[in-house]
Short mmCIF file of C-alpha atoms in Angstrom, two decimals:
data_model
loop_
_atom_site.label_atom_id
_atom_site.label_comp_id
_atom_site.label_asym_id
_atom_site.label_seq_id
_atom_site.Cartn_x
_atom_site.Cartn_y
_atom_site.Cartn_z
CA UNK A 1 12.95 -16.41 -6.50
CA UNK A 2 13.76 -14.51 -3.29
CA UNK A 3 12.45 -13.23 -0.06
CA UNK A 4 12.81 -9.67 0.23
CA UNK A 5 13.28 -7.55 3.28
CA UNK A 6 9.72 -6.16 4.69
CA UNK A 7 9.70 -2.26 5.54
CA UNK A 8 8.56 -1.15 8.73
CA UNK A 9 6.06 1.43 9.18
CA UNK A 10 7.90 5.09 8.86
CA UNK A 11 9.36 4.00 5.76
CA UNK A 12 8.41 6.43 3.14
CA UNK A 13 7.35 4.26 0.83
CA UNK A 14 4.75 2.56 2.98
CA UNK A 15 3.56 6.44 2.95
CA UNK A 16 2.82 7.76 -0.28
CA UNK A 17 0.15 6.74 -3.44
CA UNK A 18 2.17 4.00 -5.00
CA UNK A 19 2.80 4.10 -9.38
CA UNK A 20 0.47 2.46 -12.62
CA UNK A 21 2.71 -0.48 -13.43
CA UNK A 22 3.14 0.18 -17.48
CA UNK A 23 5.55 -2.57 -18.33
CA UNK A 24 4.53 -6.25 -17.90
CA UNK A 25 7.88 -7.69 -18.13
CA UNK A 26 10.25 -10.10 -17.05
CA UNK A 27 11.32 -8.07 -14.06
CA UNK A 28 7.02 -7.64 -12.74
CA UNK A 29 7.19 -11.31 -13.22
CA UNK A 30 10.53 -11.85 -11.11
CA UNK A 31 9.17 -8.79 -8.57
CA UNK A 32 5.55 -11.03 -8.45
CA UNK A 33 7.56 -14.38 -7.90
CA UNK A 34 9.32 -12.68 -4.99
CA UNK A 35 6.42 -11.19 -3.39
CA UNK A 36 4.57 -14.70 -2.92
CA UNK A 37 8.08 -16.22 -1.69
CA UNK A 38 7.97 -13.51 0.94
CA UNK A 39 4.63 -13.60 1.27
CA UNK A 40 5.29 -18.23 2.61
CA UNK A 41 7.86 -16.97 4.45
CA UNK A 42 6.37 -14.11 6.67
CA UNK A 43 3.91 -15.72 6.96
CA UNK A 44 0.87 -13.59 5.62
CA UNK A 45 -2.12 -13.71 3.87
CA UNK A 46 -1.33 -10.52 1.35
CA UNK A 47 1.77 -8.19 0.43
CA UNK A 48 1.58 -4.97 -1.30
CA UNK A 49 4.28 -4.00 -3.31
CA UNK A 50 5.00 -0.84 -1.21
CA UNK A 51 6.06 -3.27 1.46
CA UNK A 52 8.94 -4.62 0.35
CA UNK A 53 10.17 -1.07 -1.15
CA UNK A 54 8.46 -1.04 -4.57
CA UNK A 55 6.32 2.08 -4.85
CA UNK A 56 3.92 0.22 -7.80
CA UNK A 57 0.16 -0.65 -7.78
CA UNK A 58 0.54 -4.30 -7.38
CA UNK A 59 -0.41 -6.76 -4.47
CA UNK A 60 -0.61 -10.35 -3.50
CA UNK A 61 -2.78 -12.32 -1.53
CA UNK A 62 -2.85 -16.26 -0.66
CA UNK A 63 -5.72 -16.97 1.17
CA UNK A 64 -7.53 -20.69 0.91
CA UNK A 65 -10.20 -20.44 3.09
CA UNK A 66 -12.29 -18.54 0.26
CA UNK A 67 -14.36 -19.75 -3.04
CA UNK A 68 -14.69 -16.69 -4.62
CA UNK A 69 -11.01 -16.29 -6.36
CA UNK A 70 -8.00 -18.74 -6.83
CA UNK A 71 -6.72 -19.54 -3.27
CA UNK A 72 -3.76 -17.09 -4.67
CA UNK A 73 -3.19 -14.35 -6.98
CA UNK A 74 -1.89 -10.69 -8.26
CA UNK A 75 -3.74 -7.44 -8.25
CA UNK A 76 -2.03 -4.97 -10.74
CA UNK A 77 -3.26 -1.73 -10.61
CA UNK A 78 -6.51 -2.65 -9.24
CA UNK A 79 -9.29 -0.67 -7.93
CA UNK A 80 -11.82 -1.29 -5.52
CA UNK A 81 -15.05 -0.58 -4.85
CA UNK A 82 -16.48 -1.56 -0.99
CA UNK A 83 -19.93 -1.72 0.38
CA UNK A 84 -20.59 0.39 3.08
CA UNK A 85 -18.92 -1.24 6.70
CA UNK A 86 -21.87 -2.12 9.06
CA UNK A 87 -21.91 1.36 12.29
CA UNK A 88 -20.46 0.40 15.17
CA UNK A 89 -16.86 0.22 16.88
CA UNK A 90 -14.68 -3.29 15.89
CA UNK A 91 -14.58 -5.96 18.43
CA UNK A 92 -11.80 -8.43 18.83
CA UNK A 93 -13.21 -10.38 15.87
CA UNK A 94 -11.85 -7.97 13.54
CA UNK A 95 -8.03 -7.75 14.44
CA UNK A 96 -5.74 -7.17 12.18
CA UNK A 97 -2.23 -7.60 11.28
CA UNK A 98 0.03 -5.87 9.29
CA UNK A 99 3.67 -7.13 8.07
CA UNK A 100 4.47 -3.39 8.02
CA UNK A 101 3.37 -2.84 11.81
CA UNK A 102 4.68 -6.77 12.25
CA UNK A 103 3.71 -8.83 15.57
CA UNK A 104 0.77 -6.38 16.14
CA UNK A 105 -2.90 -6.56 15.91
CA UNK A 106 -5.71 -4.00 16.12
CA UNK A 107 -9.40 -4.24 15.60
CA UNK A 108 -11.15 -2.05 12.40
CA UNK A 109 -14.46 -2.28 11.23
CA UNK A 110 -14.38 -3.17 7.24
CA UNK A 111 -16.42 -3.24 4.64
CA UNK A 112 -17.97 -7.19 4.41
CA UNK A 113 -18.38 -6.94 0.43
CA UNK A 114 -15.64 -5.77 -2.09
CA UNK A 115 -15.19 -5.91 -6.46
CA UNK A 116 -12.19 -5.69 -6.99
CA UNK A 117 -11.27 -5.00 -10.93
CA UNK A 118 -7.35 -5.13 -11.78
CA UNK A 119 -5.09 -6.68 -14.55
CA UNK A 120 -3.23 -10.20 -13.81
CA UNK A 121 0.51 -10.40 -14.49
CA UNK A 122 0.06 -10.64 -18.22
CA UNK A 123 -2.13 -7.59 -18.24
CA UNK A 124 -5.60 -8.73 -18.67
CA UNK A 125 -8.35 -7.83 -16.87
CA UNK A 126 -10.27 -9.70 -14.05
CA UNK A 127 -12.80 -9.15 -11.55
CA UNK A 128 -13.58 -10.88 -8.18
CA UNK A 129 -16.34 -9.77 -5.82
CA UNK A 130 -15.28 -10.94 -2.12
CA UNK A 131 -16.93 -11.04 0.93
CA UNK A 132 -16.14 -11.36 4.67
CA UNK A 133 -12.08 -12.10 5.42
CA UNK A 134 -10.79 -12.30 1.48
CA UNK A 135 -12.79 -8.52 1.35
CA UNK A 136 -10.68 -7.84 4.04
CA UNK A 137 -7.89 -8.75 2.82
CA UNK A 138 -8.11 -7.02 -0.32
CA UNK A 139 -9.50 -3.73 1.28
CA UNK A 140 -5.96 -3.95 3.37
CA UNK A 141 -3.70 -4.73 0.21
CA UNK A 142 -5.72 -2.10 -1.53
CA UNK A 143 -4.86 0.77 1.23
CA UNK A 144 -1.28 0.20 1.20
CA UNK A 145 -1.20 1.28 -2.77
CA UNK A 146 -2.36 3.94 -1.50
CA UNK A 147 0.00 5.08 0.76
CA UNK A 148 -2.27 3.75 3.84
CA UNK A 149 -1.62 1.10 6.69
CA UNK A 150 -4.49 0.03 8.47
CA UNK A 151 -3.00 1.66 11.85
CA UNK A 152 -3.92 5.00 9.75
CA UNK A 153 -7.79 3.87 9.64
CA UNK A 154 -7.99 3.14 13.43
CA UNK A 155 -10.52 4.79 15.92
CA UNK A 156 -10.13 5.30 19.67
CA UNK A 157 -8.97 3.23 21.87
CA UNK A 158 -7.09 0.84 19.90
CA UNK A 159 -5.51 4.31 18.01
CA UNK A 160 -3.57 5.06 20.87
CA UNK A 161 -2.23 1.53 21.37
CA UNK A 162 -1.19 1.67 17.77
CA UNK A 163 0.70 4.78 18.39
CA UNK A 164 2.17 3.62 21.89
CA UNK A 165 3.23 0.36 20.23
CA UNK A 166 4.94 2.63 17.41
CA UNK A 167 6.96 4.27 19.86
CA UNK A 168 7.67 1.55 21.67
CA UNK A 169 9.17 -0.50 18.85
CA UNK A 170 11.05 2.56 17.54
CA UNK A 171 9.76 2.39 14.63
CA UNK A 172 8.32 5.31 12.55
CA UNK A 173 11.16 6.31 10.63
CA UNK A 174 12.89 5.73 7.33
CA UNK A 175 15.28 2.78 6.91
CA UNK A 176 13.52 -0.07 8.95
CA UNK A 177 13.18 -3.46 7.46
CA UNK A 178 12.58 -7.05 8.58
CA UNK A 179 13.65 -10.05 6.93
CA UNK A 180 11.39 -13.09 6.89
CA UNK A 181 12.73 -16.42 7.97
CA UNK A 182 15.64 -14.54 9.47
CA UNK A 183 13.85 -11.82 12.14
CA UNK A 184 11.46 -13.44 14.35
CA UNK A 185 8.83 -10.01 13.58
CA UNK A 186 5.81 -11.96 12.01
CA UNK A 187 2.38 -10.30 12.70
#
């Protein structure tokens, strides 16, 4: 196993609807394996494969402090279906963080319930319904397959402090990467 580099928002990539995985193989095993690794050693709660430069429909999350799934696990090619987020403009409750927009946070209103339906790493099906912060988390895996970071889905004010800390950091463009363990970036 190994901990892969982390691209940084800009990265194309991060950008764009990522592919069906049709092979479940040694190497989606090895890719998986690699993703929790860096996943420990961000530290984070989920990774999408986008993030660390694979454009494939496949995420991880590890996240204990939930009884509806096992504390970790693999989405491939999943889709999700969300109950409608309660009106209303986030509070500070509802920051976020992104390893692709790392040592960041920014408050968004999400859906509280999710069902998520996707295939494991052997290729069967599953389904979890989620609720409160594991929703969350899957609703913010689930954007980046498709081409989404959660700075994207951000109203006014905190928008514009996305977008200041963007330019700020430099980042923005193609070819930007942090390495956990090794780059002190963790959101």
């Amino acid at each position: 196993m190994s901990v892969l580099p982390i691209t940084i928002c800009g990265e194309p990539v991060l950008h764009r609807p990522a592919a069906t995985v049709t092979e479940f193989d040694a190497d989606l095993r090895q890719l998986v394996d690699d993703m929790f690794e860096t996943t420990v050693a961000a530290p984070g709660v989920g990774l999408a494969a986008p993030q660390v430069g694979v454009g494939k429909r496949i995420f991880v999350w590890m996240y204990e402090d939930q009884d509806e799934a096992p504390s970790q696990g693999v989405a491939i090619n999943p889709e999700l279906w969300i109950s409608p987020p309660d009106p209303g403009l986030p509070d500070e409750s509802e920051e976020e963080g992104c390893l692709s927009f790392p040592g960041e946070r920014f408050a968004l209103r999400r859906s509280e319930r999710a069902l998520l339906r996707a295939q494991d790493i052997d290729g069967n099906p599953f389904e979890i319904q989620a609720s409160g912060w594991f929703a969350r988390i899957l609703q913010h895996e689930f954007d980046h397959l498709s081409g989404l970071l959660y700075v994207d889905r951000l109203v006014h004010p905190e928008n514009r402090a996305a977008q200041k800390a963007e330019r700020r950091n430099g980042w923005g463009k193609p070819g930007l990467t942090w390495m956990p363990g090794v780059d002190n970036l963790e959101s």
